[in-house]
PDB file of C-alpha atoms and ligand atoms in Angstrom:
ATOM      1  CA  MET A  14      32.197 -83.479  -6.004  1.00 79.00           C
ATOM      2  CA  ASN A  15      34.059 -82.857  -2.865  1.00 80.00           C
ATOM      3  CA  THR A  16      37.556 -83.321  -4.215  1.00 78.00           C
ATOM      4  CA  ALA A  17      39.143 -82.420  -0.901  1.00 78.00           C
ATOM      5  CA  LYS A  18      37.610 -85.520   0.635  1.00 83.00           C
ATOM      6  CA  ARG A  19      37.465 -88.092  -2.125  1.00 94.00           C
ATOM      7  CA  LYS A  20      38.579 -89.230  -5.518  1.00 94.00           C
ATOM      8  CA  THR A  21      36.505 -88.514  -8.592  1.00 97.00           C
ATOM      9  CA  VAL A  22      36.190 -91.526 -10.874  1.00 98.00           C
ATOM     10  CA  ILE A  23      34.921 -91.232 -14.443  1.00 98.00           C
ATOM     11  CA  ALA A  24      34.183 -94.708 -15.791  1.00 98.00           C
ATOM     12  CA  GLY A  25      32.944 -95.667 -19.229  1.00 98.00           C
ATOM     13  CA  ASN A  26      30.709 -98.727 -19.303  1.00 98.00           C
ATOM     14  CA  TRP A  27      30.891 -99.906 -22.877  1.00 98.00           C
ATOM     15  CA  LYS A  28      28.281-102.644 -22.302  1.00 98.00           C
ATOM     16  CA  MET A  29      28.170-104.985 -25.358  1.00 98.00           C
ATOM     17  CA  ASN A  30      29.916-102.583 -27.718  1.00 98.00           C
ATOM     18  CA  LYS A  31      33.253-102.514 -29.575  1.00 98.00           C
ATOM     19  CA  THR A  32      35.479-105.358 -30.733  1.00 98.00           C
ATOM     20  CA  PRO A  33      39.016-106.026 -29.447  1.00 97.00           C
ATOM     21  CA  SER A  34      40.569-104.138 -32.359  1.00 96.00           C
ATOM     22  CA  GLN A  35      38.229-101.182 -31.899  1.00 98.00           C
ATOM     23  CA  THR A  36      39.170-101.237 -28.201  1.00 98.00           C
ATOM     24  CA  ALA A  37      42.867-100.681 -28.860  1.00 96.00           C
ATOM     25  CA  GLU A  38      42.141 -97.898 -31.336  1.00 97.00           C
ATOM     26  CA  PHE A  39      39.666 -96.150 -29.062  1.00 98.00           C
ATOM     27  CA  ILE A  40      41.830 -96.245 -25.945  1.00 98.00           C
ATOM     28  CA  LYS A  41      44.711 -94.707 -27.901  1.00 96.00           C
ATOM     29  CA  GLN A  42      42.494 -91.666 -28.424  1.00 96.00           C
ATOM     30  CA  LEU A  43      41.779 -91.380 -24.701  1.00 96.00           C
ATOM     31  CA  VAL A  44      45.325 -91.622 -23.373  1.00 96.00           C
ATOM     32  CA  PRO A  45      46.233 -87.917 -23.718  1.00 93.00           C
ATOM     33  CA  ALA A  46      43.003 -86.768 -22.013  1.00 93.00           C
ATOM     34  CA  ALA A  47      43.601 -89.154 -19.122  1.00 93.00           C
ATOM     35  CA  ALA A  48      47.221 -88.056 -18.771  1.00 93.00           C
ATOM     36  CA  ASP A  49      46.354 -84.676 -17.341  1.00 87.00           C
ATOM     37  CA  ALA A  50      42.944 -85.547 -15.925  1.00 93.00           C
ATOM     38  CA  ALA A  51      41.966 -84.418 -12.452  1.00 93.00           C
ATOM     39  CA  CYS A  52      40.117 -87.710 -11.967  1.00 96.00           C
ATOM     40  CA  GLU A  53      40.642 -91.437 -12.273  1.00 97.00           C
ATOM     41  CA  VAL A  54      39.631 -92.655 -15.735  1.00 98.00           C
ATOM     42  CA  VAL A  55      38.300 -96.213 -16.077  1.00 98.00           C
ATOM     43  CA  VAL A  56      37.068 -98.160 -19.094  1.00 98.00           C
ATOM     44  CA  ALA A  57      34.775-101.137 -18.465  1.00 99.00           C
ATOM     45  CA  VAL A  58      34.974-103.266 -21.573  1.00 98.00           C
ATOM     46  CA  PRO A  59      33.514-106.633 -22.667  1.00 98.00           C
ATOM     47  CA  PHE A  60      35.455-109.693 -21.435  1.00 98.00           C
ATOM     48  CA  VAL A  61      36.988-110.465 -24.839  1.00 98.00           C
ATOM     49  CA  CYS A  62      38.246-106.865 -25.104  1.00 98.00           C
ATOM     50  CA  LEU A  63      40.052-106.957 -21.756  1.00 98.00           C
ATOM     51  CA  PRO A  64      43.445-108.175 -23.075  1.00 98.00           C
ATOM     52  CA  ALA A  65      43.455-105.458 -25.750  1.00 98.00           C
ATOM     53  CA  ALA A  66      42.406-102.839 -23.188  1.00 98.00           C
ATOM     54  CA  VAL A  67      45.060-103.837 -20.655  1.00 98.00           C
ATOM     55  CA  GLN A  68      47.688-103.697 -23.393  1.00 98.00           C
ATOM     56  CA  ALA A  69      46.467-100.324 -24.682  1.00 98.00           C
ATOM     57  CA  VAL A  70      46.445 -98.605 -21.268  1.00 98.00           C
ATOM     58  CA  LYS A  71      50.014 -99.680 -20.400  1.00 97.00           C
ATOM     59  CA  GLY A  72      52.046 -96.673 -19.296  1.00 95.00           C
ATOM     60  CA  SER A  73      48.910 -94.479 -19.184  1.00 96.00           C
ATOM     61  CA  ALA A  74      46.670 -93.275 -16.356  1.00 95.00           C
ATOM     62  CA  ILE A  75      43.662 -95.270 -17.585  1.00 98.00           C
ATOM     63  CA  LYS A  76      42.432 -98.240 -15.535  1.00 98.00           C
ATOM     64  CA  VAL A  77      40.537-101.231 -16.873  1.00 98.00           C
ATOM     65  CA  ALA A  78      37.335-102.727 -15.486  1.00 98.00           C
ATOM     66  CA  ALA A  79      35.362-105.839 -16.287  1.00 99.00           C
ATOM     67  CA  GLN A  80      31.567-105.636 -16.437  1.00 98.00           C
ATOM     68  CA  ASN A  81      30.919-108.728 -14.331  1.00 98.00           C
ATOM     69  CA  VAL A  82      32.661-111.479 -12.350  1.00 98.00           C
ATOM     70  CA  HIS A  83      31.544-114.826 -10.934  1.00 98.00           C
ATOM     71  CA  PHE A  84      31.446-115.361  -7.192  1.00 98.00           C
ATOM     72  CA  GLU A  85      33.094-118.793  -7.184  1.00 98.00           C
ATOM     73  CA  ASP A  86      36.842-119.252  -7.502  1.00 98.00           C
ATOM     74  CA  GLN A  87      36.619-121.758 -10.365  1.00 98.00           C
ATOM     75  CA  GLY A  88      34.713-124.805 -11.523  1.00 98.00           C
ATOM     76  CA  ALA A  89      31.818-125.981 -13.650  1.00 98.00           C
ATOM     77  CA  TYR A  90      30.198-122.621 -14.459  1.00 98.00           C
ATOM     78  CA  THR A  91      30.041-122.574 -18.237  1.00 98.00           C
ATOM     79  CA  GLY A  92      30.371-119.115 -19.692  1.00 98.00           C
ATOM     80  CA  GLU A  93      31.520-117.453 -16.486  1.00 98.00           C
ATOM     81  CA  VAL A  94      34.726-115.607 -15.615  1.00 98.00           C
ATOM     82  CA  SER A  95      36.502-115.648 -12.249  1.00 98.00           C
ATOM     83  CA  ALA A  96      38.218-112.908 -10.286  1.00 98.00           C
ATOM     84  CA  ASP A  97      41.567-114.697 -10.634  1.00 98.00           C
ATOM     85  CA  MET A  98      41.218-114.686 -14.416  1.00 98.00           C
ATOM     86  CA  LEU A  99      40.608-110.923 -14.397  1.00 98.00           C
ATOM     87  CA  LEU A 100      43.474-110.223 -12.007  1.00 98.00           C
ATOM     88  CA  ASP A 101      45.826-112.366 -14.056  1.00 98.00           C
ATOM     89  CA  LEU A 102      45.131-110.094 -17.029  1.00 98.00           C
ATOM     90  CA  GLY A 103      45.788-106.929 -15.025  1.00 97.00           C
ATOM     91  CA  VAL A 104      42.180-105.806 -14.517  1.00 98.00           C
ATOM     92  CA  GLU A 105      41.708-103.591 -11.428  1.00 98.00           C
ATOM     93  CA  TYR A 106      37.984-102.790 -11.272  1.00 98.00           C
ATOM     94  CA  VAL A 107      34.766-104.694 -11.858  1.00 99.00           C
ATOM     95  CA  ILE A 108      31.215-103.432 -12.268  1.00 99.00           C
ATOM     96  CA  ILE A 109      28.862-105.505 -10.144  1.00 98.00           C
ATOM     97  CA  GLY A 110      25.067-105.558 -10.142  1.00 98.00           C
ATOM     98  CA  HIS A 111      24.377-103.327 -13.122  1.00 98.00           C
ATOM     99  CA  SER A 112      20.603-103.066 -13.594  1.00 98.00           C
ATOM    100  CA  GLU A 113      20.912-104.728 -17.013  1.00 98.00           C
ATOM    101  CA  ARG A 114      22.482-107.754 -15.307  1.00 98.00           C
ATOM    102  CA  ARG A 115      19.758-107.736 -12.681  1.00 98.00           C
ATOM    103  CA  GLN A 116      17.035-107.392 -15.325  1.00 97.00           C
ATOM    104  CA  TYR A 117      18.258-109.704 -18.115  1.00 97.00           C
ATOM    105  CA  PHE A 118      20.533-112.135 -16.275  1.00 97.00           C
ATOM    106  CA  ALA A 119      18.597-112.696 -13.069  1.00 97.00           C
ATOM    107  CA  GLU A 120      21.151-111.166 -10.717  1.00 98.00           C
ATOM    108  CA  THR A 121      19.784-110.556  -7.246  1.00 98.00           C
ATOM    109  CA  ASP A 122      20.929-108.627  -4.207  1.00 98.00           C
ATOM    110  CA  GLN A 123      22.270-111.945  -2.919  1.00 98.00           C
ATOM    111  CA  THR A 124      24.403-112.763  -5.970  1.00 98.00           C
ATOM    112  CA  VAL A 125      25.553-109.149  -6.132  1.00 98.00           C
ATOM    113  CA  ASN A 126      26.684-109.409  -2.513  1.00 98.00           C
ATOM    114  CA  LYS A 127      28.538-112.679  -3.175  1.00 98.00           C
ATOM    115  CA  LYS A 128      30.327-111.097  -6.137  1.00 98.00           C
ATOM    116  CA  VAL A 129      31.274-108.021  -4.107  1.00 99.00           C
ATOM    117  CA  LEU A 130      32.736-110.215  -1.358  1.00 98.00           C
ATOM    118  CA  LYS A 131      34.683-112.310  -3.861  1.00 98.00           C
ATOM    119  CA  ALA A 132      36.004-109.284  -5.732  1.00 98.00           C
ATOM    120  CA  LEU A 133      37.264-107.701  -2.518  1.00 98.00           C
ATOM    121  CA  GLN A 134      38.707-110.923  -1.182  1.00 98.00           C
ATOM    122  CA  LYS A 135      40.718-111.277  -4.390  1.00 98.00           C
ATOM    123  CA  GLY A 136      41.748-107.627  -4.649  1.00 98.00           C
ATOM    124  CA  LEU A 137      39.464-106.282  -7.385  1.00 98.00           C
ATOM    125  CA  ARG A 138      37.755-102.942  -6.741  1.00 98.00           C
ATOM    126  CA  PRO A 139      33.981-103.297  -7.156  1.00 98.00           C
ATOM    127  CA  ILE A 140      31.823-100.584  -8.700  1.00 99.00           C
ATOM    128  CA  ILE A 141      28.450-101.568  -7.257  1.00 99.00           C
ATOM    129  CA  CYS A 142      25.362-100.366  -9.126  1.00 98.00           C
ATOM    130  CA  VAL A 143      22.131 -99.505  -7.325  1.00 98.00           C
ATOM    131  CA  GLY A 144      19.073 -97.614  -8.455  1.00 98.00           C
ATOM    132  CA  GLU A 145      15.302 -97.610  -8.569  1.00 98.00           C
ATOM    133  CA  SER A 146      12.832 -98.202 -11.390  1.00 97.00           C
ATOM    134  CA  LEU A 147      10.412 -95.540 -12.580  1.00 95.00           C
ATOM    135  CA  GLU A 148       7.554 -97.317 -10.784  1.00 95.00           C
ATOM    136  CA  GLN A 149       9.505 -97.242  -7.535  1.00 97.00           C
ATOM    137  CA  ARG A 150      10.341 -93.552  -7.926  1.00 96.00           C
ATOM    138  CA  GLU A 151       6.712 -92.725  -8.630  1.00 94.00           C
ATOM    139  CA  ALA A 152       5.609 -94.821  -5.662  1.00 97.00           C
ATOM    140  CA  GLY A 153       7.930 -92.789  -3.442  1.00 97.00           C
ATOM    141  CA  VAL A 154      10.080 -95.727  -2.333  1.00 98.00           C
ATOM    142  CA  THR A 155      13.394 -94.656  -3.896  1.00 98.00           C
ATOM    143  CA  GLU A 156      15.086 -93.994  -0.571  1.00 97.00           C
ATOM    144  CA  GLU A 157      14.093 -97.272   1.080  1.00 98.00           C
ATOM    145  CA  PHE A 158      14.872 -99.282  -2.030  1.00 98.00           C
ATOM    146  CA  VAL A 159      18.304 -97.795  -2.717  1.00 98.00           C
ATOM    147  CA  ALA A 160      19.265 -97.959   0.963  1.00 98.00           C
ATOM    148  CA  MET A 161      18.274-101.626   1.035  1.00 98.00           C
ATOM    149  CA  GLN A 162      20.207-102.444  -2.159  1.00 98.00           C
ATOM    150  CA  THR A 163      23.244-100.701  -0.709  1.00 98.00           C
ATOM    151  CA  LYS A 164      23.048-102.575   2.592  1.00 98.00           C
ATOM    152  CA  GLU A 165      22.504-105.941   0.896  1.00 98.00           C
ATOM    153  CA  ALA A 166      25.419-105.400  -1.476  1.00 98.00           C
ATOM    154  CA  LEU A 167      27.727-104.565   1.441  1.00 98.00           C
ATOM    155  CA  LEU A 168      26.629-107.398   3.783  1.00 98.00           C
ATOM    156  CA  GLY A 169      29.735-108.903   5.323  1.00 98.00           C
ATOM    157  CA  VAL A 170      32.177-106.470   3.715  1.00 98.00           C
ATOM    158  CA  PRO A 171      34.931-105.940   6.301  1.00 98.00           C
ATOM    159  CA  ALA A 172      35.561-102.367   7.437  1.00 98.00           C
ATOM    160  CA  ALA A 173      39.150-102.742   6.237  1.00 98.00           C
ATOM    161  CA  ASP A 174      37.889-103.138   2.652  1.00 98.00           C
ATOM    162  CA  ILE A 175      35.284-100.398   2.455  1.00 98.00           C
ATOM    163  CA  ASP A 176      37.781 -97.898   1.018  1.00 97.00           C
ATOM    164  CA  LYS A 177      38.076-100.121  -2.089  1.00 98.00           C
ATOM    165  CA  VAL A 178      34.361 -99.905  -2.846  1.00 98.00           C
ATOM    166  CA  ILE A 179      32.730 -97.508  -5.297  1.00 98.00           C
ATOM    167  CA  ILE A 180      28.952 -97.226  -5.482  1.00 98.00           C
ATOM    168  CA  ALA A 181      27.210 -95.980  -8.607  1.00 98.00           C
ATOM    169  CA  TYR A 182      23.690 -94.625  -8.341  1.00 98.00           C
ATOM    170  CA  GLU A 183      21.998 -95.494 -11.614  1.00 98.00           C
ATOM    171  CA  PRO A 184      18.258 -94.834 -11.691  1.00 98.00           C
ATOM    172  CA  ILE A 185      16.920 -97.410 -14.166  1.00 97.00           C
ATOM    173  CA  TRP A 186      14.607 -94.860 -15.771  1.00 96.00           C
ATOM    174  CA  ALA A 187      17.607 -92.721 -16.721  1.00 95.00           C
ATOM    175  CA  ILE A 188      19.714 -95.451 -18.345  1.00 93.00           C
ATOM    176  CA  GLY A 189      19.911 -95.183 -22.111  1.00 89.00           C
ATOM    177  CA  THR A 190      16.741 -93.116 -22.181  1.00 91.00           C
ATOM    178  CA  GLY A 191      18.200 -89.644 -22.561  1.00 86.00           C
ATOM    179  CA  ARG A 192      16.205 -88.787 -19.459  1.00 88.00           C
ATOM    180  CA  THR A 193      18.856 -87.796 -16.934  1.00 89.00           C
ATOM    181  CA  ALA A 194      18.173 -87.384 -13.245  1.00 90.00           C
ATOM    182  CA  THR A 195      18.407 -83.725 -12.352  1.00 96.00           C
ATOM    183  CA  ALA A 196      21.599 -82.764 -10.583  1.00 97.00           C
ATOM    184  CA  ASP A 197      19.564 -82.293  -7.401  1.00 98.00           C
ATOM    185  CA  GLN A 198      17.971 -85.737  -7.689  1.00 97.00           C
ATOM    186  CA  ALA A 199      21.388 -87.337  -8.213  1.00 98.00           C
ATOM    187  CA  ASP A 200      22.858 -85.404  -5.312  1.00 98.00           C
ATOM    188  CA  GLU A 201      19.982 -86.388  -3.048  1.00 98.00           C
ATOM    189  CA  VAL A 202      20.173 -90.129  -3.682  1.00 98.00           C
ATOM    190  CA  ASN A 203      23.992 -90.136  -3.693  1.00 98.00           C
ATOM    191  CA  GLY A 204      23.780 -88.406  -0.316  1.00 98.00           C
ATOM    192  CA  LEU A 205      21.380 -91.061   0.927  1.00 98.00           C
ATOM    193  CA  ILE A 206      23.825 -93.787  -0.188  1.00 98.00           C
ATOM    194  CA  ARG A 207      26.576 -91.986   1.711  1.00 98.00           C
ATOM    195  CA  ARG A 208      24.446 -91.763   4.860  1.00 98.00           C
ATOM    196  CA  THR A 209      23.639 -95.456   4.539  1.00 98.00           C
ATOM    197  CA  VAL A 210      27.364 -96.247   4.350  1.00 98.00           C
ATOM    198  CA  ALA A 211      27.951 -93.940   7.325  1.00 98.00           C
ATOM    199  CA  GLY A 212      25.402 -95.938   9.320  1.00 98.00           C
ATOM    200  CA  LEU A 213      27.335 -99.132   8.594  1.00 98.00           C
ATOM    201  CA  TYR A 214      30.966 -98.010   8.565  1.00 98.00           C
ATOM    202  CA  GLY A 215      31.038 -94.581  10.190  1.00 98.00           C
ATOM    203  CA  GLU A 216      31.215 -91.018   8.974  1.00 97.00           C
ATOM    204  CA  ALA A 217      34.861 -91.005   7.893  1.00 97.00           C
ATOM    205  CA  ALA A 218      34.504 -94.064   5.651  1.00 97.00           C
ATOM    206  CA  ALA A 219      31.344 -92.623   4.087  1.00 98.00           C
ATOM    207  CA  GLU A 220      32.920 -89.231   3.472  1.00 97.00           C
ATOM    208  CA  ALA A 221      35.874 -90.882   1.759  1.00 97.00           C
ATOM    209  CA  MET A 222      33.758 -93.097  -0.518  1.00 98.00           C
ATOM    210  CA  THR A 223      33.426 -92.334  -4.213  1.00 98.00           C
ATOM    211  CA  VAL A 224      29.724 -92.373  -5.134  1.00 98.00           C
ATOM    212  CA  GLN A 225      29.115 -92.011  -8.856  1.00 98.00           C
ATOM    213  CA  TYR A 226      26.032 -91.100 -10.826  1.00 98.00           C
ATOM    214  CA  GLY A 227      25.078 -92.961 -14.015  1.00 97.00           C
ATOM    215  CA  GLY A 228      22.171 -92.630 -16.427  1.00 97.00           C
ATOM    216  CA  SER A 229      22.325 -90.550 -19.603  1.00 95.00           C
ATOM    217  CA  MET A 230      25.300 -88.562 -18.359  1.00 97.00           C
ATOM    218  CA  ASN A 231      26.770 -86.816 -21.359  1.00 97.00           C
ATOM    219  CA  ALA A 232      29.067 -84.036 -22.535  1.00 97.00           C
ATOM    220  CA  LYS A 233      26.350 -81.451 -21.945  1.00 97.00           C
ATOM    221  CA  ASN A 234      25.090 -82.339 -18.478  1.00 97.00           C
ATOM    222  CA  ALA A 235      28.258 -83.765 -16.881  1.00 98.00           C
ATOM    223  CA  ALA A 236      29.530 -80.488 -15.437  1.00 97.00           C
ATOM    224  CA  GLU A 237      26.283 -79.762 -13.629  1.00 97.00           C
ATOM    225  CA  LEU A 238      25.967 -83.289 -12.233  1.00 98.00           C
ATOM    226  CA  LEU A 239      29.611 -83.418 -11.199  1.00 97.00           C
ATOM    227  CA  GLY A 240      29.232 -80.006  -9.577  1.00 96.00           C
ATOM    228  CA  LYS A 241      27.146 -81.534  -6.809  1.00 97.00           C
ATOM    229  CA  ASP A 242      28.819 -82.270  -3.519  1.00 96.00           C
ATOM    230  CA  ASN A 243      27.733 -85.908  -3.384  1.00 97.00           C
ATOM    231  CA  VAL A 244      28.411 -86.786  -7.035  1.00 98.00           C
ATOM    232  CA  ASP A 245      31.997 -88.024  -7.187  1.00 97.00           C
ATOM    233  CA  GLY A 246      32.120 -89.149 -10.755  1.00 97.00           C
ATOM    234  CA  GLY A 247      30.117 -90.888 -13.404  1.00 98.00           C
ATOM    235  CA  LEU A 248      29.390 -94.311 -14.831  1.00 98.00           C
ATOM    236  CA  ILE A 249      28.758 -93.481 -18.433  1.00 98.00           C
ATOM    237  CA  GLY A 250      27.247 -95.713 -21.097  1.00 98.00           C
ATOM    238  CA  GLY A 251      26.414 -94.245 -24.510  1.00 97.00           C
ATOM    239  CA  ALA A 252      28.586 -91.144 -24.221  1.00 98.00           C
ATOM    240  CA  SER A 253      31.629 -93.217 -23.250  1.00 98.00           C
ATOM    241  CA  LEU A 254      31.631 -94.812 -26.703  1.00 98.00           C
ATOM    242  CA  LYS A 255      32.475 -91.514 -28.375  1.00 98.00           C
ATOM    243  CA  ALA A 256      35.996 -90.299 -27.642  1.00 97.00           C
ATOM    244  CA  ASP A 257      35.123 -86.610 -28.023  1.00 97.00           C
ATOM    245  CA  ASP A 258      32.190 -86.804 -25.620  1.00 98.00           C
ATOM    246  CA  PHE A 259      34.049 -88.905 -23.081  1.00 98.00           C
ATOM    247  CA  ARG A 260      36.946 -86.432 -23.140  1.00 97.00           C
ATOM    248  CA  VAL A 261      34.559 -83.574 -22.348  1.00 97.00           C
ATOM    249  CA  ILE A 262      33.198 -85.520 -19.382  1.00 98.00           C
ATOM    250  CA  ILE A 263      36.726 -86.218 -18.109  1.00 97.00           C
ATOM    251  CA  GLU A 264      37.443 -82.502 -18.384  1.00 96.00           C
ATOM    252  CA  ALA A 265      34.194 -81.642 -16.556  1.00 96.00           C
ATOM    253  CA  ALA A 266      35.557 -83.517 -13.551  1.00 95.00           C
ATOM    254  CA  ARG A 267      38.222 -80.851 -13.119  1.00 90.00           C
ATOM    255  CA  GLN A 268      35.972 -78.398 -11.257  1.00 76.00           C
TER     256      GLN A 268
HETATM  257  P1  LIG B 323      23.795 -94.460 -20.436  1.00 73.75           P
HETATM  258  O1  LIG B 323      24.867 -93.455 -20.120  1.00 73.75           O
HETATM  259  O2  LIG B 323      23.843 -94.949 -21.846  1.00 73.75           O
HETATM  260  O3  LIG B 323      22.439 -93.985 -20.012  1.00 73.75           O
HETATM  261  O4  LIG B 323      24.127 -95.755 -19.544  1.00 73.75           O
HETATM  262  C1  LIG B 323      24.369 -95.574 -18.200  1.00 73.75           C
HETATM  263  C2  LIG B 323      24.833 -96.856 -17.644  1.00 73.75           C
HETATM  264  O5  LIG B 323      24.082 -97.811 -17.562  1.00 73.75           O
HETATM  265  C3  LIG B 323      26.230 -96.951 -17.215  1.00 73.75           C
HETATM  266  O6  LIG B 323      26.466 -98.120 -16.512  1.00 73.75           O
END
């Protein structure tokens, strides 16, 4: 982390876990840790848990994220949720393009881009996920692939909005596998993402951007990952579901 230049953001991606009542209970346990945190603390909860989460974080330092948003304003899109609906609840962030959404729900670079543009237009802060598969890493195309995903996600994003964007590098092979990228691997790809942003928006915008790492980050490895200059936070799945572990990760962001 380079805390002099940019904000560290520790975000828990709960995925399809916890009910609304568990949400309220769990967030209560996080409030004290977030109160004196050196970073921004975000919880990305299932849609039906958002009202409970927004209520539970009131008066605290914790921010709430959704895990997806539709790119149209409204209309005949059964099962979808719009940016206006999220904003009306008090949601501030939204994860866009998580690899599970790309893999299981047919999201593409194009739909990810449309969602990013809609989120920004409406005033939601997108956390854009990029990252290569194991096959791509072994084929040596990680750099090209992640740079391309980053560029496609940001197509048409006005320079005035780039400071609202967070990018999370999540190598698919490290998600939920217990196989974390080494701190050097995370630093390297996060650095590449930053250089890609610099190519599009200039050095200052890139230096100010929060670029997270995600993929089996946990209470044990967080400090080392977050110690890297280009790792400005984490997008945490499994370990964000346990209050004790998530608190340790928040504390690791203090360095
Ligand atoms: P895990 O921390 O469970 O590997 O999940 C990472 C992730 O996908 C966060 O978005």
